[in-house]
Coordinates of C-alpha atoms in Angstrom, one line a residue:
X28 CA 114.8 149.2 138.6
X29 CA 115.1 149.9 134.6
X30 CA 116.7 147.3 132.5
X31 CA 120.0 147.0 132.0
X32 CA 122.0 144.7 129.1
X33 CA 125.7 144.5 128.6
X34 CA 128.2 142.4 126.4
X35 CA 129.4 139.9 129.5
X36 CA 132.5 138.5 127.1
X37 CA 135.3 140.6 125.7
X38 CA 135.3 142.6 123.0
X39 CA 137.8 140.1 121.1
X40 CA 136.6 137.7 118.6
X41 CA 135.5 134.7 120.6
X42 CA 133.9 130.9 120.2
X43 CA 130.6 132.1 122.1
X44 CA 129.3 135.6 123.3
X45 CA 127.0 136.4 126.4
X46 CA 125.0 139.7 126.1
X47 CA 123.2 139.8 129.7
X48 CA 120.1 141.4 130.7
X49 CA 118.6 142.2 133.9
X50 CA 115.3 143.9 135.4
X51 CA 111.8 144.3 136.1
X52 CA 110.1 143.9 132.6
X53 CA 113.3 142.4 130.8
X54 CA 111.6 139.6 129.4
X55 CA 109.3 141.1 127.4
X56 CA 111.6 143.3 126.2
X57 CA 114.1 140.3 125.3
X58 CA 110.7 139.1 123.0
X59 CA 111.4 141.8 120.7
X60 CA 115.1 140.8 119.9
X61 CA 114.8 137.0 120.4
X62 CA 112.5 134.5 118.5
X63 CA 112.8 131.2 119.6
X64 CA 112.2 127.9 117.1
X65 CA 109.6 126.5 119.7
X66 CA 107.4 129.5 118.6
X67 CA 106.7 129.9 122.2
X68 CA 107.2 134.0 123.3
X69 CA 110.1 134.4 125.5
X70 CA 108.2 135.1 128.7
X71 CA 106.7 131.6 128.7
X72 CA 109.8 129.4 128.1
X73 CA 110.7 127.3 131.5
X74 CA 113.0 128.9 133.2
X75 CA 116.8 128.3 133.5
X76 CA 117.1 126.0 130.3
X77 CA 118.7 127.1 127.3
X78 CA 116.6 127.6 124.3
X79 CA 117.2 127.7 120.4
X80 CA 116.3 130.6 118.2
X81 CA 117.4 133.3 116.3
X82 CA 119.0 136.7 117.5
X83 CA 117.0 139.7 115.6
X84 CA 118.6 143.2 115.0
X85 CA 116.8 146.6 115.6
X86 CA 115.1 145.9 111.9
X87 CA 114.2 142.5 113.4
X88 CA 116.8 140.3 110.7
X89 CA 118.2 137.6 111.3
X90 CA 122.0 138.5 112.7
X91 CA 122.3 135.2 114.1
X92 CA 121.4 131.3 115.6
X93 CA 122.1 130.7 118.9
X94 CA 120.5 130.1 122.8
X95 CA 118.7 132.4 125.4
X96 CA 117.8 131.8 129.0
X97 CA 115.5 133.4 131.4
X98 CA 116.2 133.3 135.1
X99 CA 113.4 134.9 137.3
X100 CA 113.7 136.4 140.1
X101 CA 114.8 136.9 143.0
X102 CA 116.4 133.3 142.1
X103 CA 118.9 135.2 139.9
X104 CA 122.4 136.2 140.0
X105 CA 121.3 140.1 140.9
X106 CA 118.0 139.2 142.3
X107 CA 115.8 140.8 139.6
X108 CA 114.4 138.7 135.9
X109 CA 117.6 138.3 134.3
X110 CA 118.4 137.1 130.7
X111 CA 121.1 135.9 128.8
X112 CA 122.0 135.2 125.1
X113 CA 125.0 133.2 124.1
X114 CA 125.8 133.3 120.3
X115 CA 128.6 133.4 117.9
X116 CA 131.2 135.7 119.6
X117 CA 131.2 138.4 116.8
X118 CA 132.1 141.6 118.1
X119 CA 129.8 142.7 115.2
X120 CA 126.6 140.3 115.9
X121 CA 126.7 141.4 120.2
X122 CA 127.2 144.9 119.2
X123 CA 123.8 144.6 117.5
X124 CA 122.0 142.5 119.6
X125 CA 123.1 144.9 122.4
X126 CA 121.6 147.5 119.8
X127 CA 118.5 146.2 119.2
X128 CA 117.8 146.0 122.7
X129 CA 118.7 149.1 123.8
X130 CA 116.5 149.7 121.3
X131 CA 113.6 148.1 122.5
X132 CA 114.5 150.1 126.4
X133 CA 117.4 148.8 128.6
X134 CA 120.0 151.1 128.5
X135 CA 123.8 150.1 128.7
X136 CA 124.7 148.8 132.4
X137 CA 127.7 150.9 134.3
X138 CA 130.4 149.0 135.2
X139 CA 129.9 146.2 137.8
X140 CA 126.2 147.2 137.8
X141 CA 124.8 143.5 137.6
X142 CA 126.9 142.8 141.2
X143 CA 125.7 146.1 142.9
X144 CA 122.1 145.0 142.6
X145 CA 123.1 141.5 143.1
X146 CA 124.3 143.2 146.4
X147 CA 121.6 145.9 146.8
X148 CA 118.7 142.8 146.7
X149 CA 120.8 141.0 149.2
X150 CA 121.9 138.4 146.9
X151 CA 125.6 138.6 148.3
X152 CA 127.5 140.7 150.9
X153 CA 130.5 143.2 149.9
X154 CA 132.8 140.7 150.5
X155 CA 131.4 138.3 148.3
X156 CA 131.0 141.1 145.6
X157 CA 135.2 141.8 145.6
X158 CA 135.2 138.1 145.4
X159 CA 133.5 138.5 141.9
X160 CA 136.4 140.9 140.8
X161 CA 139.3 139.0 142.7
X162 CA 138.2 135.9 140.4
X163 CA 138.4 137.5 137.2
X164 CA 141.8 138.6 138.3
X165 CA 143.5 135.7 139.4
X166 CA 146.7 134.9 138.2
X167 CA 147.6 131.8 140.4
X168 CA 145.2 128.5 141.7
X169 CA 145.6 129.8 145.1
X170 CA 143.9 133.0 144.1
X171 CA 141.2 131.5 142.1
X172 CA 140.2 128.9 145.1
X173 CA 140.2 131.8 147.7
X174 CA 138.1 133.8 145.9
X175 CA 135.5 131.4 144.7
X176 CA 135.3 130.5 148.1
X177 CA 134.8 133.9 149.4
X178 CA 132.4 134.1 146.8
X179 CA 130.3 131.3 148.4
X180 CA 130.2 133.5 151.5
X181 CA 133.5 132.0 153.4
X182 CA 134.5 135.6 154.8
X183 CA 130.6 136.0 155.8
X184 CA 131.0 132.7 157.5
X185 CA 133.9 133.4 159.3
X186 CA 132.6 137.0 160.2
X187 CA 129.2 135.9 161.7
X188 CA 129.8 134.9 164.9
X189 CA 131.9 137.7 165.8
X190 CA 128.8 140.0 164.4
X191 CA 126.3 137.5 166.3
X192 CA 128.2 137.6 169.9
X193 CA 128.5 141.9 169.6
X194 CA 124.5 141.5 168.6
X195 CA 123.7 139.8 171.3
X196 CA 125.0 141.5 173.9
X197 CA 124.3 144.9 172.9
X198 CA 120.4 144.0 171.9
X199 CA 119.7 142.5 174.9
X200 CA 121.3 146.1 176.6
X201 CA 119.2 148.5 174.8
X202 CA 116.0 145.5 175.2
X203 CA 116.2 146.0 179.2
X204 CA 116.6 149.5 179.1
X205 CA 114.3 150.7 176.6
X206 CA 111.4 148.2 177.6
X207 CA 111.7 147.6 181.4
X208 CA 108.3 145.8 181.7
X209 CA 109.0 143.4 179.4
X210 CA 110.7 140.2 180.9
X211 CA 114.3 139.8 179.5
X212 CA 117.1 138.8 181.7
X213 CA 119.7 141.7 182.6
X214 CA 123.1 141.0 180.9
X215 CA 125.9 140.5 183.4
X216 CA 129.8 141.8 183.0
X217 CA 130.7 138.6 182.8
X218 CA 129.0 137.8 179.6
X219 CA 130.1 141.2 177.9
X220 CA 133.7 140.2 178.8
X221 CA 133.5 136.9 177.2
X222 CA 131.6 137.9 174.0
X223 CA 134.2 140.9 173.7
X224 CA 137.0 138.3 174.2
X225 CA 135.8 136.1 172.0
X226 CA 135.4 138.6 169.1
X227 CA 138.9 140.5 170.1
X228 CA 140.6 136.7 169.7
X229 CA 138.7 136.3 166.3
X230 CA 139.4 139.3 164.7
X231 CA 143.2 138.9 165.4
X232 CA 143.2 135.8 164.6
X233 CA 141.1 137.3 161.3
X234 CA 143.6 140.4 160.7
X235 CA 146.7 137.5 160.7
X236 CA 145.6 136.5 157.3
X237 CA 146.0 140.2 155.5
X238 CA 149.5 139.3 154.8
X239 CA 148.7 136.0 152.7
X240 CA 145.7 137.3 151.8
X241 CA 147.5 140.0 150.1
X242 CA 150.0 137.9 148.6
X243 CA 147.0 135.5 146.9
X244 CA 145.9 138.4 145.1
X245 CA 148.2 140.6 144.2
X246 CA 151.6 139.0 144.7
X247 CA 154.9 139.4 146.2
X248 CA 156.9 142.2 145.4
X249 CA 160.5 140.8 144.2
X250 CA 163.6 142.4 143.3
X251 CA 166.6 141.1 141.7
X252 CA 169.7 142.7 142.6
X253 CA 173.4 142.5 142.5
X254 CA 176.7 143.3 140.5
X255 CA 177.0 143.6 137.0
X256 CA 177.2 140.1 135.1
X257 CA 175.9 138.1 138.0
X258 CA 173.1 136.5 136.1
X259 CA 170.4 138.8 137.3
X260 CA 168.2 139.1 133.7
X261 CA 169.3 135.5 133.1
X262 CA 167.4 134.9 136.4
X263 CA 164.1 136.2 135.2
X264 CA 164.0 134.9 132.2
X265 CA 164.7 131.6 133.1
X266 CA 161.9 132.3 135.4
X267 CA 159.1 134.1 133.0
X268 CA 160.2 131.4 130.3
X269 CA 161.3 133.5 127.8
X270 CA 163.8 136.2 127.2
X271 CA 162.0 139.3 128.6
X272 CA 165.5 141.0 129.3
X273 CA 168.6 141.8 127.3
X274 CA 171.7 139.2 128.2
X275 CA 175.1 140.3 127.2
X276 CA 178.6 139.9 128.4
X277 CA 178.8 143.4 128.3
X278 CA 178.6 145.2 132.0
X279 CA 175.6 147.4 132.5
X280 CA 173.0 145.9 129.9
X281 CA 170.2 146.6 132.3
X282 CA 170.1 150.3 132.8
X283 CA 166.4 150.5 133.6
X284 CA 164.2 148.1 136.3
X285 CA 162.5 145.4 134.2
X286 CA 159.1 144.0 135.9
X287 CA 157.8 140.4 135.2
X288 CA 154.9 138.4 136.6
X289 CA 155.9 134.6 136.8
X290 CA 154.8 131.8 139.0
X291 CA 157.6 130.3 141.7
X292 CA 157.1 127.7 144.2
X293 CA 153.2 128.3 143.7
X294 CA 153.9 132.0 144.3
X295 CA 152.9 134.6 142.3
X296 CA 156.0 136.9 141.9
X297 CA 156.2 140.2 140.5
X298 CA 159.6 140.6 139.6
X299 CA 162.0 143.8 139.1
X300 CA 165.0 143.1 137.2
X301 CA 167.5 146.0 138.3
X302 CA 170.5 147.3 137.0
X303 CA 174.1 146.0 138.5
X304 CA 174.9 148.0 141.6
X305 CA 178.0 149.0 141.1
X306 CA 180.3 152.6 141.2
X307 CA 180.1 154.5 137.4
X308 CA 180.7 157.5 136.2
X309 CA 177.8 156.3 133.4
X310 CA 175.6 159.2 134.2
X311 CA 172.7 156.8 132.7
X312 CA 174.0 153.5 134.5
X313 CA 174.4 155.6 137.7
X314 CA 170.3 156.4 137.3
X315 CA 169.6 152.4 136.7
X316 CA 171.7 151.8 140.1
X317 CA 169.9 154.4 142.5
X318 CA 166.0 152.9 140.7
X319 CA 168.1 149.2 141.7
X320 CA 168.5 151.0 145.1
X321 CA 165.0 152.0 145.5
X322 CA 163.7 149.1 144.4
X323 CA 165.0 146.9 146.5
X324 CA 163.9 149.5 149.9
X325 CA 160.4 148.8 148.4
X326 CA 160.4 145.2 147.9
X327 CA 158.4 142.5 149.6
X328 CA 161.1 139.6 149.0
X329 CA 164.7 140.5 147.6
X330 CA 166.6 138.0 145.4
X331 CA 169.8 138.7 146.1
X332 CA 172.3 137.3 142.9
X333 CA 175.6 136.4 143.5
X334 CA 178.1 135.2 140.2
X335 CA 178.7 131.5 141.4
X336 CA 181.3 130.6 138.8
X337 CA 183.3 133.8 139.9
X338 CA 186.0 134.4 142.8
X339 CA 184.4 136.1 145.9
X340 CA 184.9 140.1 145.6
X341 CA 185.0 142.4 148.4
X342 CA 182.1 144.7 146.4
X343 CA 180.0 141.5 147.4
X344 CA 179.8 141.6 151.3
X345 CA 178.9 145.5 150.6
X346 CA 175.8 144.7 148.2
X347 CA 174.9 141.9 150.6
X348 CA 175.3 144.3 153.7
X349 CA 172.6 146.8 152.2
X350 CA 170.2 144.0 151.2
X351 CA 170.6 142.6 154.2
X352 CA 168.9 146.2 156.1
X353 CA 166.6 146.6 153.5
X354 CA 164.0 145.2 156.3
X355 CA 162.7 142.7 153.4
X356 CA 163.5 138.6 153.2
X357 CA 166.3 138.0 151.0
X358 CA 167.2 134.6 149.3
X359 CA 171.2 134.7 149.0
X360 CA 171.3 133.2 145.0
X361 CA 174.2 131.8 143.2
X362 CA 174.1 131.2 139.5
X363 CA 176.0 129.9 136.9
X364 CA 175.7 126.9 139.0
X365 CA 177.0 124.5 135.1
X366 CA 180.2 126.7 135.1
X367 CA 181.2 126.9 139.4
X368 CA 182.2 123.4 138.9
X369 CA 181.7 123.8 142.4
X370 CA 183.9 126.4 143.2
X371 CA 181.0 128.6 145.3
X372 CA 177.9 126.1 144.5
X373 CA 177.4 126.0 148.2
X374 CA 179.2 128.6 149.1
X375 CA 178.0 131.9 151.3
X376 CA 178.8 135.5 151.0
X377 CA 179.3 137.4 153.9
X378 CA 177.8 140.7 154.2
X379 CA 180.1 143.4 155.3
X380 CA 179.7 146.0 157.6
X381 CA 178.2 146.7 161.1
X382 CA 174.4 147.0 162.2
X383 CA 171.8 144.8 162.4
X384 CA 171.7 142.6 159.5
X385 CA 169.4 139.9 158.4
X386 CA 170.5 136.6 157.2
X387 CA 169.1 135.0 154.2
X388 CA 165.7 133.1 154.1
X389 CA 168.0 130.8 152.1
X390 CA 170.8 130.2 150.1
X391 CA 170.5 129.0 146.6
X392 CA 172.9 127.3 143.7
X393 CA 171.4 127.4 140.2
X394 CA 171.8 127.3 136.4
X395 CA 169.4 129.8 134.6
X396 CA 170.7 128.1 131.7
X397 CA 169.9 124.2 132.2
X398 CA 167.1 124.7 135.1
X399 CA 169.2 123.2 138.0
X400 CA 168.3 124.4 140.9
X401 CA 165.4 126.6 139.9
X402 CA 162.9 123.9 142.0
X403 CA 164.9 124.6 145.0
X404 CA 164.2 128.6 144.7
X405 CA 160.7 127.4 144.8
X406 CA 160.8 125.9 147.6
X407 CA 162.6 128.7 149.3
X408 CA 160.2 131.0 148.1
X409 CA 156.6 128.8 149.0
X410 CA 158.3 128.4 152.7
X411 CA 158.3 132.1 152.6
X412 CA 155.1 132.5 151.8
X413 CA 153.2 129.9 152.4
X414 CA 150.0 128.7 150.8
X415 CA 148.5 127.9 154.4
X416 CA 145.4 125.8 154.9
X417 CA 143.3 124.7 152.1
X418 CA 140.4 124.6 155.0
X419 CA 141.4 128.4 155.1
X420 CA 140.3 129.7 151.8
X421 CA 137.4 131.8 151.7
X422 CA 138.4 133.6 155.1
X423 CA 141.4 135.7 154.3
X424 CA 140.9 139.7 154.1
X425 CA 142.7 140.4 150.4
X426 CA 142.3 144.1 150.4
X427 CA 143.1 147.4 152.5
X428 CA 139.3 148.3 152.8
X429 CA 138.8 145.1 154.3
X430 CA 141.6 145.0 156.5
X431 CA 140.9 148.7 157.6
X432 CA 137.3 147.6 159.0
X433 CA 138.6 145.0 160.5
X434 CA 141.0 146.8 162.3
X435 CA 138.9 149.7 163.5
X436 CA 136.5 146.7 164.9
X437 CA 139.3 145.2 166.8
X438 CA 140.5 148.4 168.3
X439 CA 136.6 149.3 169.3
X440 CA 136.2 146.2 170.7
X441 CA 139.7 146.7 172.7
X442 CA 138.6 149.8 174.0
X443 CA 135.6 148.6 175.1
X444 CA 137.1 145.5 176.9
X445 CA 139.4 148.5 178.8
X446 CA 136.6 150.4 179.7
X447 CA 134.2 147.1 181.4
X448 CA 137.9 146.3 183.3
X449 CA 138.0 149.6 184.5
X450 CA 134.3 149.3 186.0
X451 CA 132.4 151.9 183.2
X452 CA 129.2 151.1 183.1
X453 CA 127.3 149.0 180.3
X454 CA 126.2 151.3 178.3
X455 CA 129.3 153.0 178.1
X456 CA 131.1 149.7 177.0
X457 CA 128.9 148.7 174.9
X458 CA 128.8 152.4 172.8
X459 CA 132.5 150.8 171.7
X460 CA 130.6 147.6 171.3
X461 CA 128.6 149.2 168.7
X462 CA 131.3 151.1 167.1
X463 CA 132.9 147.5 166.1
X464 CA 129.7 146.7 164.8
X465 CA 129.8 149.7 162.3
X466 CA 132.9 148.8 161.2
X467 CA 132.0 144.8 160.5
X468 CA 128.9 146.4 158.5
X469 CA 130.9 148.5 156.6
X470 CA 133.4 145.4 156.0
X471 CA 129.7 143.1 155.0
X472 CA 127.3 145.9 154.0
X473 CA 125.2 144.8 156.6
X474 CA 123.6 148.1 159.1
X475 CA 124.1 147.9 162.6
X476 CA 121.7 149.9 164.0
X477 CA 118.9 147.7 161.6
X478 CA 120.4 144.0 162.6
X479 CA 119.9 145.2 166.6
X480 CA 116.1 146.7 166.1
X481 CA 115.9 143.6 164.5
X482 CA 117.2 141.5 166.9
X483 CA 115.2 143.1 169.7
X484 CA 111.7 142.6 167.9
X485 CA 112.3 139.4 166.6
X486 CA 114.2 137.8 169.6
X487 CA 112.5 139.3 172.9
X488 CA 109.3 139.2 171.4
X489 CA 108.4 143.0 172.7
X490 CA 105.5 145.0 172.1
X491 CA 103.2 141.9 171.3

């Protein structure tokens, strides 16, 4: 492959910058734009230590003092001779050392090019690939941990064994029936029913985790809902810290939805602040309350905001009523919990009407104002979504392309335990067998049809 370089830091002024490089014949080039105060060419500096010199430009000046580091492969993050430089973190000074050696013949990498031939030299699955990208983006702990663990190979881990047991079975198939003469046992129905037992009760158990999964990455949608002066953009800023949303006394502030990432119980919320629902002839507040409608259909988790310091009002049990179809989980929330002088602090709200209607997750008293009660809304919302088992992270499918192979390899491998119940033969089975496999390889980046030819020659000895 030709070499590749990049700018691995932002383009902001920074402390440090890294300009990476990687492939064949990369350390050569990275001579001609790096002179090191050892005097000792590039190429023959020990590997993986850091090493002083000066960065040169495409005139070969002096732009800079700073550190290289050489990293031969295949020991290397993409599996190729890799090199980085870490210097001042000048937009100016990387822009041209990145110059000079495009200059001396890498060209600019594409985007995410370093992990595709870390994957393509089978440094790291696909899995732990999205686990590069997922740990850039985290925005909680949680997120961070699960995705450095993934990045160790955690999903790998947990998907082996399902891989290995559909391997197994359906090598040691095609071994008896392609080469008859050699001596390999015959596999018996009873072993393919176990193995596809085994991986059905592992992938559902697997497929269980999409929904926190999910939530560690991107979040829980929230929306904030009720009347008009119940303390709804109080709410989130008390919540984001700072006052993201207009407050007034005046009804029908919030005419728009209002979104907001903040952190609640451990949680990673992304909150909609939504305009009062209430009935206006406001042809503007009557466009906030339908968006407060259709935000709430759409959420995840619904905070449902009730004025505590107020008398109960029949307009309540309506709200409550629709929030309580929406189909989401809905924390019943009172605020102005420093002026109820406990006139509704632990009060309920009834929601009115008929149908099937969900009761809160939990009720809630609070003051946006003084903080009370905002530790209890955590908790309500971590026992909503909980964090699960630290032992856990690593193995939980955090995207819809994941969960989507995953899913067609539990159906396969249902269909296939159908088929052995109903008395089809092996290789009729085991064509669903193989069907799961394609979708774990699509889910790993690892070939089916490869890992059994593989399996056959290297397990069964045949041909020798």
């Amino acid at each position: 492959m030709d070499v590749i370089a990049a700018i691995a830091t932002g383009a902001n002024p920074t402390a440090i910058g890294i300009v990476r490089v990687s492939g064949e014949g990369c350390f050569a080039l990275c001579e001609q734009v790096f002179r090191a105060a050892n005097g000792r060419p590039f190429t023959g500096q020990t590997a993986r230590k850091m090493i002083f010199g000066e960065m040169l430009d495409r005139e070969k000046r002096v732009i800079d003092q700073g550190l290289a580091v050489r990293f031969p492969g295949p020991g290397s993050y993409t599996g190729e001779d890799c090199a980085e430089f870490h210097c001042h973190g000048s937009p100016v000074v990387l822009r041209e050392l990145l110059s000079a050696l495009f200059a001396a013949g890498a060209r600019q990498a594409q985007a995410g090019e370093f992990t595709k031939r870390a994957f393509l030299n089978g440094r790291m699955d696909l899995t732990q690939a999205e686990a590069v990208v997922d740990l850039i983006d985290a925005e909680t702990a949680a997120g961070a941990r699960n995705a450095a663990a993934q990045l160790e190979g955690g999903l790998r881990r947990t998907l082996e064994p399902i891989q290995d047991a559909l391997l197994e079975i359906t090598s040691r198939f095609y071994a008896v029936v392609d080469y008859p003469d050699e001596d390999i046992q015959d596999i018996r129905p009873q072993e393919i029913a176990a193995a596809l037992r085994n991986a059905a009760a592992r992938l559902e158990r697997l497929l269980a985790t999409c929904r926190r999964g999910r939530v560690l990455k991107s979040g829980v949608r929230t929306a904030i809902v009720g009347r008009p002066n119940a303390g709804k953009s109080s709410l989130l800023n008390a919540l984001a810290g700072y006052e993201r949303a207009i407050v007034t006394d005046v009804p029908g502030t919030t005419r728009d939805t209002v979104e907001e990432s903040v952190l609640c119980g451990g949680v990673l919320l992304r909150l909609i602040d939504t305009a009062g629902i209430r009935d206006t002839e406001d042809v503007v507040e009557k466009i906030g309350v339908e968006r407060s409608r259709q935000a709430m259909r759409a959420a995840q988790l619904v905070l449902a905001v009730v004025d505590g310091a107020a008398p109960e009002r029949e307009e309540e049990g309506a709200l409550l009523a629709d929030v309580a179809q929406s189909g989401a989980p809905w924390i019943l929330v009172f605020t102005k919990r420093d002026l109820a002088c406990g006139l509704r602090a632990a009060g309920t709200v009834r929601p009115a009407g008929e149908g099937p209607l969900t009761p809160p997750a939990a009720v809630v008293s609070l003051s946006s104002l003084t903080g009370e009660g905002l530790a209890d809304l955590g908790n309500a919302v971590s026992a909503l979504f909980p964090a699960g088992d630290p032992g856990d992270a690593g193995s939980l499918l955090t995207d819809q392309r994941q969960e989507d192979a995953a899913r067609r390899a539990l159906d396969a491998v249902r269909r296939a335990m159908e088929a052995l119940e109903a008395g089809m033969t092996p290789d009729a089975v085991l064509t669903d067998g193989e069907e799961a496999l394609d979708a774990l390889g699509e889910l790993t980046g690892r070939t089916a049809r490869e890992e059994i030819v593989s399996r056959i020659f290297s397990r069964f000895c045949v041909g020798k």
